[in-house]
Amino acid sequence: MHPFPAVDPIPLPAPIWLLKLLHIVTLALHFVAVEMLLGGLLLAVLLSLFRGSPLSMVAARALARRLTVVMTYVINLGVPPLLFAQVLYGRALYTSSVLIGVYWISIIAILMLAYWLLYQFSGRLEVGKSAWWVGLIAWLLAGSIARLLSTNMTLMLRPEVWREMYSASAMGAYLPTGDPTLTPRWLLMMAGGLFIVYLAGRSTFTADEKRFVAGLGGKVAAVFGLVYLTAGLWAASVQPAVVKSLLVTPPAGYEFYKYFGFAGYGWLALVAVAILLAAIAGFGRITARWMSIAVVHLAVLIEIAFTVYRDGVRDLTLLSKGYNVWDRAVVTNWWVVGLFLVLFVAGLGVIGWLVSVMARAKKVMEAA
Ligand code: HEM
């Protein structure tokens, strides 16, 4: 029997390529924010635990202050891809979400607790109280959200286990294990390090602080980069043989998926450059502005390449199991699509203006 629920008879209101494009762009930005949050928080916790010098506390505070803001980006940049994913992959994603329903819904409560703890962490650091354990709990909670998201995003690709899971628990209280891609996918998101290299170029640090942040941050980012690289290679190597082969030789009519496979090589090259740059920043204690600009661009490009490759893996995995994302009725409502795009561009313009206002604002030194 076909494992996927029947397709919704309501046609899609926009071309599939457009929905996929918007999905990939917004999801890549969500991943940039997630890497900043999880990597930045881990480093801030370590810095506040091993209070090596006053400089390490300045760096921990600088990171913690920003993490509450980063969290708003994690959440707001998570909503659009969730909507696009539901439109494109609803029959798979809704099923897997229901199967782990208790855990899936608990993300909201875990998220609120983690967010509150981030403020507590930052507040305690500001007044010189012991804070590392608060940050550590927030990191563990955020990491468990990441684990639940990875669990759902891999479960949606395994219709063959759905029936057995539903028999084990119709309440949605059963977490699946046994998917070899789960742990490396999760690990990939836990090891973002470029945020601290970016911070070293901020003019709100004194020259001494900058050198400390660049030296320590660069070395940590290089190590995190190696973990990220290993997790990525691990995740790719444990994909089912059919998916690996479809990425190289896609079925007739879907030749463009070759480029999704190439994105994996692009990702590899970009990550290698990022690790090299981080090591240069770390060992050379480079605090130049070009380094900050370079790592911001690299982080965005890395996540775009990663998301494109990941999207190819998802589509081809589903295709091998009888779910074709392109096989949907589309009746485009161009007025609505046009209005959406106008508002989207206007929204980007407003955000750009807000960022420029922030950039022109009077600087407050980090140690103040
Ligand atoms: C602390 C908060 C969060 C963390 C740490 C986090 C982490 C992650 C991770 C690790 C993944 C990748 C899963 C994988 O493919 O293996 C992911 C995917 C995703 N996240 Fe988040 N996330 C957070 C909050 C949110 C929120 C609040 C939303 C939405 C409101 C969201 C929406 C999504 C979506 C839609 C995807 C996958 C979409 C797709 O595959 O098409 N996330 N997130």
Short mmCIF file of C-alpha atoms and ligand atoms in Angstrom, two decimals:
data_model
loop_
_atom_site.label_atom_id
_atom_site.label_comp_id
_atom_site.label_asym_id
_atom_site.label_seq_id
_atom_site.Cartn_x
_atom_site.Cartn_y
_atom_site.Cartn_z
CA MET A 1 0.00 0.00 0.00
CA HIS A 2 1.16 3.56 -0.76
CA PRO A 3 2.38 5.00 2.59
CA PHE A 4 1.69 8.69 1.83
CA PRO A 5 -1.74 10.20 2.56
CA ALA A 6 -3.85 11.28 -0.45
CA VAL A 7 -2.86 14.54 -2.09
CA ASP A 8 -4.85 17.66 -1.18
CA PRO A 9 -7.21 18.39 -4.10
CA ILE A 10 -6.63 22.17 -3.73
CA PRO A 11 -3.95 23.13 -6.29
CA LEU A 12 -0.82 25.05 -5.30
CA PRO A 13 -1.22 28.83 -5.73
CA ALA A 14 2.31 29.45 -7.07
CA PRO A 15 4.84 27.61 -9.28
CA ILE A 16 6.69 24.84 -7.45
CA TRP A 17 10.10 26.24 -8.47
CA LEU A 18 9.22 29.57 -6.80
CA LEU A 19 8.05 27.90 -3.59
CA LYS A 20 11.25 25.82 -3.55
CA LEU A 21 13.44 28.85 -4.18
CA LEU A 22 11.86 30.80 -1.33
CA HIS A 23 12.05 27.71 0.88
CA ILE A 24 15.77 27.21 0.26
CA VAL A 25 16.68 30.90 0.74
CA THR A 26 14.73 31.30 4.00
CA LEU A 27 15.87 27.94 5.38
CA ALA A 28 19.53 28.72 4.64
CA LEU A 29 19.14 31.95 6.64
CA HIS A 30 17.47 29.99 9.47
CA PHE A 31 20.51 27.70 9.50
CA VAL A 32 22.92 30.68 9.65
CA ALA A 33 21.06 31.90 12.76
CA VAL A 34 20.93 28.41 14.32
CA GLU A 35 24.70 27.95 13.90
CA MET A 36 25.32 31.38 15.45
CA LEU A 37 23.10 30.51 18.41
CA LEU A 38 24.38 27.02 19.21
CA GLY A 39 28.08 27.67 18.48
CA GLY A 40 28.07 31.13 20.09
CA LEU A 41 26.29 29.91 23.21
CA LEU A 42 28.65 26.98 23.71
CA LEU A 43 31.64 29.28 23.45
CA ALA A 44 30.12 31.84 25.82
CA VAL A 45 29.46 29.06 28.37
CA LEU A 46 33.06 27.81 28.12
CA LEU A 47 34.45 31.35 28.42
CA SER A 48 32.37 32.06 31.51
CA LEU A 49 33.24 28.68 33.08
CA PHE A 50 37.00 28.97 32.66
CA ARG A 51 37.15 32.74 33.43
CA GLY A 52 40.80 32.76 32.29
CA SER A 53 41.13 36.55 32.36
CA PRO A 54 38.97 39.69 32.40
CA LEU A 55 39.21 39.53 28.61
CA SER A 56 37.40 36.19 28.50
CA MET A 57 34.54 37.67 30.53
CA VAL A 58 34.30 40.61 28.11
CA ALA A 59 34.08 38.13 25.22
CA ALA A 60 31.49 35.97 27.02
CA ARG A 61 29.33 39.04 27.78
CA ALA A 62 29.63 40.31 24.20
CA LEU A 63 28.43 36.95 22.87
CA ALA A 64 25.63 36.55 25.44
CA ARG A 65 24.25 40.05 24.80
CA ARG A 66 23.85 39.22 21.14
CA LEU A 67 22.40 35.74 21.58
CA THR A 68 19.01 37.00 22.74
CA VAL A 69 18.81 38.94 19.47
CA VAL A 70 20.11 35.97 17.46
CA MET A 71 17.27 33.89 18.94
CA THR A 72 14.70 36.25 17.40
CA TYR A 73 16.28 35.54 14.00
CA VAL A 74 16.30 31.79 14.65
CA ILE A 75 12.56 31.89 15.31
CA ASN A 76 11.48 34.40 12.67
CA LEU A 77 13.61 32.78 9.98
CA GLY A 78 12.21 29.38 10.97
CA VAL A 79 8.59 30.30 10.28
CA PRO A 80 8.78 30.89 6.47
CA PRO A 81 10.54 27.58 5.67
CA LEU A 82 8.07 25.79 7.92
CA LEU A 83 5.21 27.17 5.83
CA PHE A 84 6.92 26.34 2.52
CA ALA A 85 7.89 22.84 3.76
CA GLN A 86 4.28 22.16 4.74
CA VAL A 87 3.03 23.25 1.33
CA LEU A 88 5.60 21.17 -0.57
CA TYR A 89 6.05 18.14 1.66
CA GLY A 90 2.91 18.22 3.83
CA ARG A 91 1.91 14.60 3.24
CA ALA A 92 5.29 13.40 4.55
CA LEU A 93 5.95 16.14 7.13
CA TYR A 94 2.50 16.14 8.74
CA THR A 95 2.63 12.35 9.09
CA SER A 96 6.04 12.36 10.80
CA SER A 97 5.01 15.34 12.99
CA VAL A 98 1.91 13.46 14.20
CA LEU A 99 3.96 10.33 14.88
CA ILE A 100 6.27 12.24 17.28
CA GLY A 101 3.45 14.64 18.27
CA VAL A 102 4.16 14.83 22.01
CA TYR A 103 7.79 15.80 21.42
CA TRP A 104 7.00 17.99 18.43
CA ILE A 105 4.52 20.15 20.36
CA SER A 106 6.88 20.27 23.35
CA ILE A 107 9.34 22.30 21.22
CA ILE A 108 7.27 25.41 21.95
CA ALA A 109 7.67 25.03 25.73
CA ILE A 110 11.37 24.09 25.46
CA LEU A 111 11.96 27.09 23.21
CA MET A 112 10.34 29.53 25.64
CA LEU A 113 12.39 28.14 28.53
CA ALA A 114 15.64 28.30 26.51
CA TYR A 115 14.86 31.88 25.46
CA TRP A 116 14.20 32.97 29.06
CA LEU A 117 17.42 31.30 30.19
CA LEU A 118 19.37 33.21 27.54
CA TYR A 119 18.23 36.47 29.14
CA GLN A 120 19.13 35.11 32.59
CA PHE A 121 22.55 34.06 31.32
CA SER A 122 23.27 37.45 29.83
CA GLY A 123 21.85 39.30 32.87
CA ARG A 124 23.95 37.28 35.33
CA LEU A 125 27.11 37.89 33.28
CA GLU A 126 26.41 41.64 33.25
CA VAL A 127 26.38 41.81 37.07
CA GLY A 128 29.32 39.41 37.52
CA LYS A 129 27.31 36.46 38.95
CA SER A 130 28.14 32.82 38.17
CA ALA A 131 26.31 32.18 34.91
CA TRP A 132 27.90 29.26 33.06
CA TRP A 133 25.40 26.69 34.36
CA VAL A 134 22.44 28.82 33.23
CA GLY A 135 23.97 29.11 29.76
CA LEU A 136 24.73 25.40 29.72
CA ILE A 137 21.08 24.51 30.45
CA ALA A 138 19.97 26.91 27.67
CA TRP A 139 22.45 25.26 25.28
CA LEU A 140 21.24 21.76 26.19
CA LEU A 141 17.63 22.81 25.67
CA ALA A 142 18.37 24.48 22.32
CA GLY A 143 20.40 21.41 21.31
CA SER A 144 17.43 19.18 22.17
CA ILE A 145 15.19 21.33 19.94
CA ALA A 146 17.72 20.81 17.15
CA ARG A 147 17.65 17.07 17.85
CA LEU A 148 13.84 16.98 17.63
CA LEU A 149 13.89 18.94 14.36
CA SER A 150 16.49 16.59 12.89
CA THR A 151 14.39 13.63 14.10
CA ASN A 152 11.31 14.94 12.31
CA MET A 153 13.14 15.95 9.12
CA THR A 154 14.66 12.46 8.84
CA LEU A 155 11.48 10.61 9.89
CA MET A 156 9.52 12.35 7.11
CA LEU A 157 11.86 10.58 4.68
CA ARG A 158 11.16 7.09 6.07
CA PRO A 159 7.55 6.11 5.29
CA GLU A 160 8.59 2.47 5.70
CA VAL A 161 8.73 2.85 9.53
CA TRP A 162 5.56 4.91 10.01
CA ARG A 163 3.11 2.02 10.37
CA GLU A 164 5.25 0.22 12.94
CA MET A 165 5.71 3.44 14.93
CA TYR A 166 2.00 4.14 14.93
CA SER A 167 1.36 0.61 16.23
CA ALA A 168 3.91 1.19 19.01
CA SER A 169 2.34 4.50 20.06
CA ALA A 170 -0.69 6.16 18.53
CA MET A 171 -0.22 8.99 21.06
CA GLY A 172 2.90 10.28 19.34
CA ALA A 173 5.03 9.47 22.37
CA TYR A 174 7.55 7.22 20.62
CA LEU A 175 10.83 8.64 19.35
CA PRO A 176 12.34 6.71 16.45
CA THR A 177 15.94 5.54 16.50
CA GLY A 178 17.99 3.66 13.97
CA ASP A 179 18.31 6.26 11.21
CA PRO A 180 22.05 6.48 10.49
CA THR A 181 21.71 10.02 9.08
CA LEU A 182 20.13 11.50 12.23
CA THR A 183 23.18 12.05 14.45
CA PRO A 184 25.48 13.55 11.79
CA ARG A 185 22.70 15.88 10.60
CA TRP A 186 22.14 17.08 14.13
CA LEU A 187 25.85 17.45 14.83
CA LEU A 188 26.21 19.61 11.73
CA MET A 189 24.03 22.26 13.35
CA MET A 190 25.77 22.22 16.73
CA ALA A 191 29.18 23.38 15.53
CA GLY A 192 28.95 26.92 14.16
CA GLY A 193 32.04 28.98 14.99
CA LEU A 194 32.33 31.88 12.54
CA PHE A 195 30.21 34.23 14.68
CA ILE A 196 33.08 34.92 17.09
CA VAL A 197 35.53 35.54 14.23
CA TYR A 198 33.06 38.11 12.91
CA LEU A 199 32.86 39.76 16.35
CA ALA A 200 36.62 40.31 16.49
CA GLY A 201 36.27 43.02 13.85
CA ARG A 202 33.72 45.06 15.84
CA SER A 203 34.83 48.54 16.81
CA THR A 204 33.11 48.20 20.21
CA PHE A 205 36.12 46.21 21.45
CA THR A 206 39.42 47.81 22.47
CA ALA A 207 42.51 46.72 20.49
CA ASP A 208 43.51 44.25 23.26
CA GLU A 209 40.05 42.75 23.45
CA LYS A 210 39.92 42.40 19.68
CA ARG A 211 43.21 40.51 19.58
CA PHE A 212 41.99 38.20 22.34
CA VAL A 213 38.65 37.54 20.61
CA ALA A 214 40.32 36.94 17.23
CA GLY A 215 43.01 34.66 18.68
CA LEU A 216 40.70 32.50 20.76
CA GLY A 217 37.69 32.75 18.43
CA GLY A 218 39.67 31.86 15.32
CA LYS A 219 41.15 28.74 16.89
CA VAL A 220 37.79 27.62 18.30
CA ALA A 221 36.09 28.32 14.96
CA ALA A 222 38.71 26.22 13.15
CA VAL A 223 38.07 23.30 15.53
CA PHE A 224 34.27 23.70 15.26
CA GLY A 225 34.75 23.88 11.47
CA LEU A 226 36.52 20.52 11.48
CA VAL A 227 33.64 19.00 13.49
CA TYR A 228 31.17 20.56 11.02
CA LEU A 229 33.11 19.22 8.04
CA THR A 230 33.34 15.72 9.55
CA ALA A 231 29.61 15.68 10.38
CA GLY A 232 28.76 16.77 6.83
CA LEU A 233 30.92 14.08 5.22
CA TRP A 234 29.48 11.54 7.66
CA ALA A 235 25.89 12.59 6.83
CA ALA A 236 26.57 12.32 3.08
CA SER A 237 28.34 8.96 3.39
CA VAL A 238 25.45 7.25 5.22
CA GLN A 239 22.77 8.25 2.72
CA PRO A 240 21.06 5.24 1.12
CA ALA A 241 22.90 3.95 -1.98
CA VAL A 242 19.94 4.82 -4.22
CA VAL A 243 20.06 8.48 -3.13
CA LYS A 244 23.81 8.72 -3.69
CA SER A 245 23.41 7.29 -7.17
CA LEU A 246 20.40 9.52 -8.03
CA LEU A 247 22.41 12.60 -7.04
CA VAL A 248 24.97 11.68 -9.70
CA THR A 249 22.56 10.30 -12.31
CA PRO A 250 19.08 11.68 -11.73
CA PRO A 251 16.10 10.09 -13.49
CA ALA A 252 15.14 11.35 -16.98
CA GLY A 253 13.33 14.67 -16.80
CA TYR A 254 14.99 15.56 -13.47
CA GLU A 255 18.56 16.07 -14.72
CA PHE A 256 18.76 19.39 -12.85
CA TYR A 257 19.21 17.43 -9.60
CA LYS A 258 22.83 16.92 -10.73
CA TYR A 259 23.42 20.52 -9.71
CA PHE A 260 22.00 19.81 -6.24
CA GLY A 261 24.67 17.11 -6.00
CA PHE A 262 27.35 19.60 -7.17
CA ALA A 263 26.26 21.95 -4.38
CA GLY A 264 27.73 19.34 -2.01
CA TYR A 265 31.17 19.91 -3.55
CA GLY A 266 30.64 23.67 -3.36
CA TRP A 267 29.84 23.27 0.34
CA LEU A 268 33.01 21.24 0.87
CA ALA A 269 35.20 23.86 -0.82
CA LEU A 270 33.59 26.75 1.08
CA VAL A 271 33.95 24.99 4.44
CA ALA A 272 37.63 24.32 3.70
CA VAL A 273 38.13 28.05 2.99
CA ALA A 274 36.26 28.96 6.19
CA ILE A 275 38.45 26.65 8.32
CA LEU A 276 41.57 28.13 6.73
CA LEU A 277 40.39 31.70 7.32
CA ALA A 278 39.45 30.91 10.93
CA ALA A 279 42.89 29.39 11.54
CA ILE A 280 44.56 32.45 9.97
CA ALA A 281 42.44 34.75 12.16
CA GLY A 282 43.23 32.64 15.23
CA PHE A 283 46.96 32.18 14.85
CA GLY A 284 47.58 35.61 13.29
CA ARG A 285 45.18 37.34 15.76
CA ILE A 286 43.73 39.18 12.78
CA THR A 287 41.15 41.77 13.75
CA ALA A 288 40.75 43.46 10.36
CA ARG A 289 37.31 44.42 9.12
CA TRP A 290 37.77 42.47 5.88
CA MET A 291 37.91 39.29 7.96
CA SER A 292 34.51 40.04 9.52
CA ILE A 293 33.02 40.79 6.11
CA ALA A 294 34.57 37.66 4.58
CA VAL A 295 33.25 35.30 7.27
CA VAL A 296 29.71 36.75 7.08
CA HIS A 297 29.62 36.10 3.33
CA LEU A 298 31.18 32.67 3.75
CA ALA A 299 28.64 31.66 6.41
CA VAL A 300 25.71 32.60 4.14
CA LEU A 301 27.22 30.86 1.09
CA ILE A 302 28.04 27.71 3.08
CA GLU A 303 24.47 27.43 4.36
CA ILE A 304 23.00 28.06 0.89
CA ALA A 305 25.17 25.30 -0.63
CA PHE A 306 24.30 23.01 2.27
CA THR A 307 20.57 23.68 1.98
CA VAL A 308 20.54 23.09 -1.78
CA TYR A 309 22.36 19.75 -1.34
CA ARG A 310 20.07 18.79 1.56
CA ASP A 311 17.05 19.67 -0.58
CA GLY A 312 18.33 17.38 -3.36
CA VAL A 313 18.81 14.57 -0.83
CA ARG A 314 15.25 15.05 0.45
CA ASP A 315 13.60 15.20 -2.99
CA LEU A 316 15.47 12.20 -4.33
CA THR A 317 14.91 10.14 -1.17
CA LEU A 318 11.19 10.84 -1.40
CA LEU A 319 11.18 10.20 -5.15
CA SER A 320 12.77 6.78 -4.57
CA LYS A 321 9.84 6.01 -2.26
CA GLY A 322 7.09 7.21 -4.59
CA TYR A 323 6.68 10.88 -3.55
CA ASN A 324 7.36 13.34 -6.34
CA VAL A 325 7.40 16.95 -5.10
CA TRP A 326 6.96 18.25 -8.68
CA ASP A 327 3.87 16.17 -9.28
CA ARG A 328 1.24 18.63 -8.00
CA ALA A 329 -1.54 20.57 -9.68
CA VAL A 330 -0.61 24.28 -9.84
CA VAL A 331 -3.02 27.13 -10.56
CA THR A 332 -0.94 30.24 -10.14
CA ASN A 333 -2.68 33.31 -8.83
CA TRP A 334 -0.26 35.88 -10.24
CA TRP A 335 -1.90 38.80 -8.44
CA VAL A 336 -1.28 37.16 -5.09
CA VAL A 337 2.24 36.05 -6.07
CA GLY A 338 3.01 39.60 -7.31
CA LEU A 339 1.68 41.18 -4.11
CA PHE A 340 3.69 38.71 -2.03
CA LEU A 341 6.90 39.53 -3.92
CA VAL A 342 6.34 43.30 -3.63
CA LEU A 343 5.81 42.96 0.14
CA PHE A 344 8.79 40.61 0.41
CA VAL A 345 11.12 43.09 -1.31
CA ALA A 346 9.66 45.99 0.71
CA GLY A 347 10.25 43.96 3.90
CA LEU A 348 13.88 43.37 2.92
CA GLY A 349 14.22 47.12 2.27
CA VAL A 350 12.88 47.94 5.74
CA ILE A 351 15.25 45.44 7.35
CA GLY A 352 18.15 46.96 5.38
CA TRP A 353 17.18 50.41 6.63
CA LEU A 354 16.95 49.14 10.24
CA VAL A 355 20.40 47.58 9.95
CA SER A 356 21.80 50.86 8.58
CA VAL A 357 20.26 52.78 11.52
CA MET A 358 21.85 50.29 13.93
CA ALA A 359 25.20 50.63 12.16
CA ARG A 360 25.09 54.44 12.50
CA ALA A 361 24.05 54.36 16.18
CA LYS A 362 26.44 55.60 18.86
CA LYS A 363 28.74 52.74 19.85
CA VAL A 364 28.81 51.47 23.44
CA MET A 365 32.07 49.74 24.32
CA GLU A 366 31.71 46.05 25.25
CA ALA A 367 33.48 46.37 28.60
CA ALA A 368 31.34 49.36 29.63
C1 HEM B 1 16.40 27.03 19.43
C2 HEM B 1 15.62 26.98 18.39
C3 HEM B 1 15.88 26.17 17.14
C4 HEM B 1 16.90 25.37 16.80
C5 HEM B 1 18.12 25.03 17.62
C6 HEM B 1 16.63 24.86 15.47
C7 HEM B 1 17.43 23.97 14.80
C8 HEM B 1 17.13 23.39 13.60
C9 HEM B 1 17.86 22.31 13.00
C10 HEM B 1 19.07 21.64 13.61
C11 HEM B 1 17.26 21.98 11.85
C12 HEM B 1 17.74 20.96 10.84
C13 HEM B 1 17.15 19.62 11.02
C14 HEM B 1 17.72 18.65 10.02
O1 HEM B 1 17.41 18.77 8.85
O2 HEM B 1 18.47 17.76 10.40
C15 HEM B 1 16.15 22.86 11.71
C16 HEM B 1 15.29 22.83 10.67
C17 HEM B 1 14.15 23.55 10.63
N1 HEM B 1 13.72 24.48 11.56
FE1 HEM B 1 14.67 25.06 13.19
N2 HEM B 1 15.47 25.39 15.03
C18 HEM B 1 14.96 26.18 16.03
C19 HEM B 1 13.78 26.86 16.01
C20 HEM B 1 12.89 26.81 14.98
C21 HEM B 1 11.62 27.47 14.97
C22 HEM B 1 11.06 28.31 16.12
C23 HEM B 1 11.03 27.19 13.78
C24 HEM B 1 9.71 27.59 13.22
C25 HEM B 1 8.85 28.34 13.76
C26 HEM B 1 11.95 26.36 13.04
C27 HEM B 1 11.72 25.86 11.78
C28 HEM B 1 12.51 24.95 11.15
C29 HEM B 1 12.16 24.32 9.91
C30 HEM B 1 10.89 24.57 9.13
C31 HEM B 1 13.19 23.42 9.59
C32 HEM B 1 13.33 22.46 8.44
C33 HEM B 1 12.66 22.82 7.22
C34 HEM B 1 12.89 21.89 6.13
O3 HEM B 1 13.61 20.89 6.21
O4 HEM B 1 12.29 22.15 5.12
N3 HEM B 1 13.06 26.15 13.80
N4 HEM B 1 16.09 23.73 12.78
#
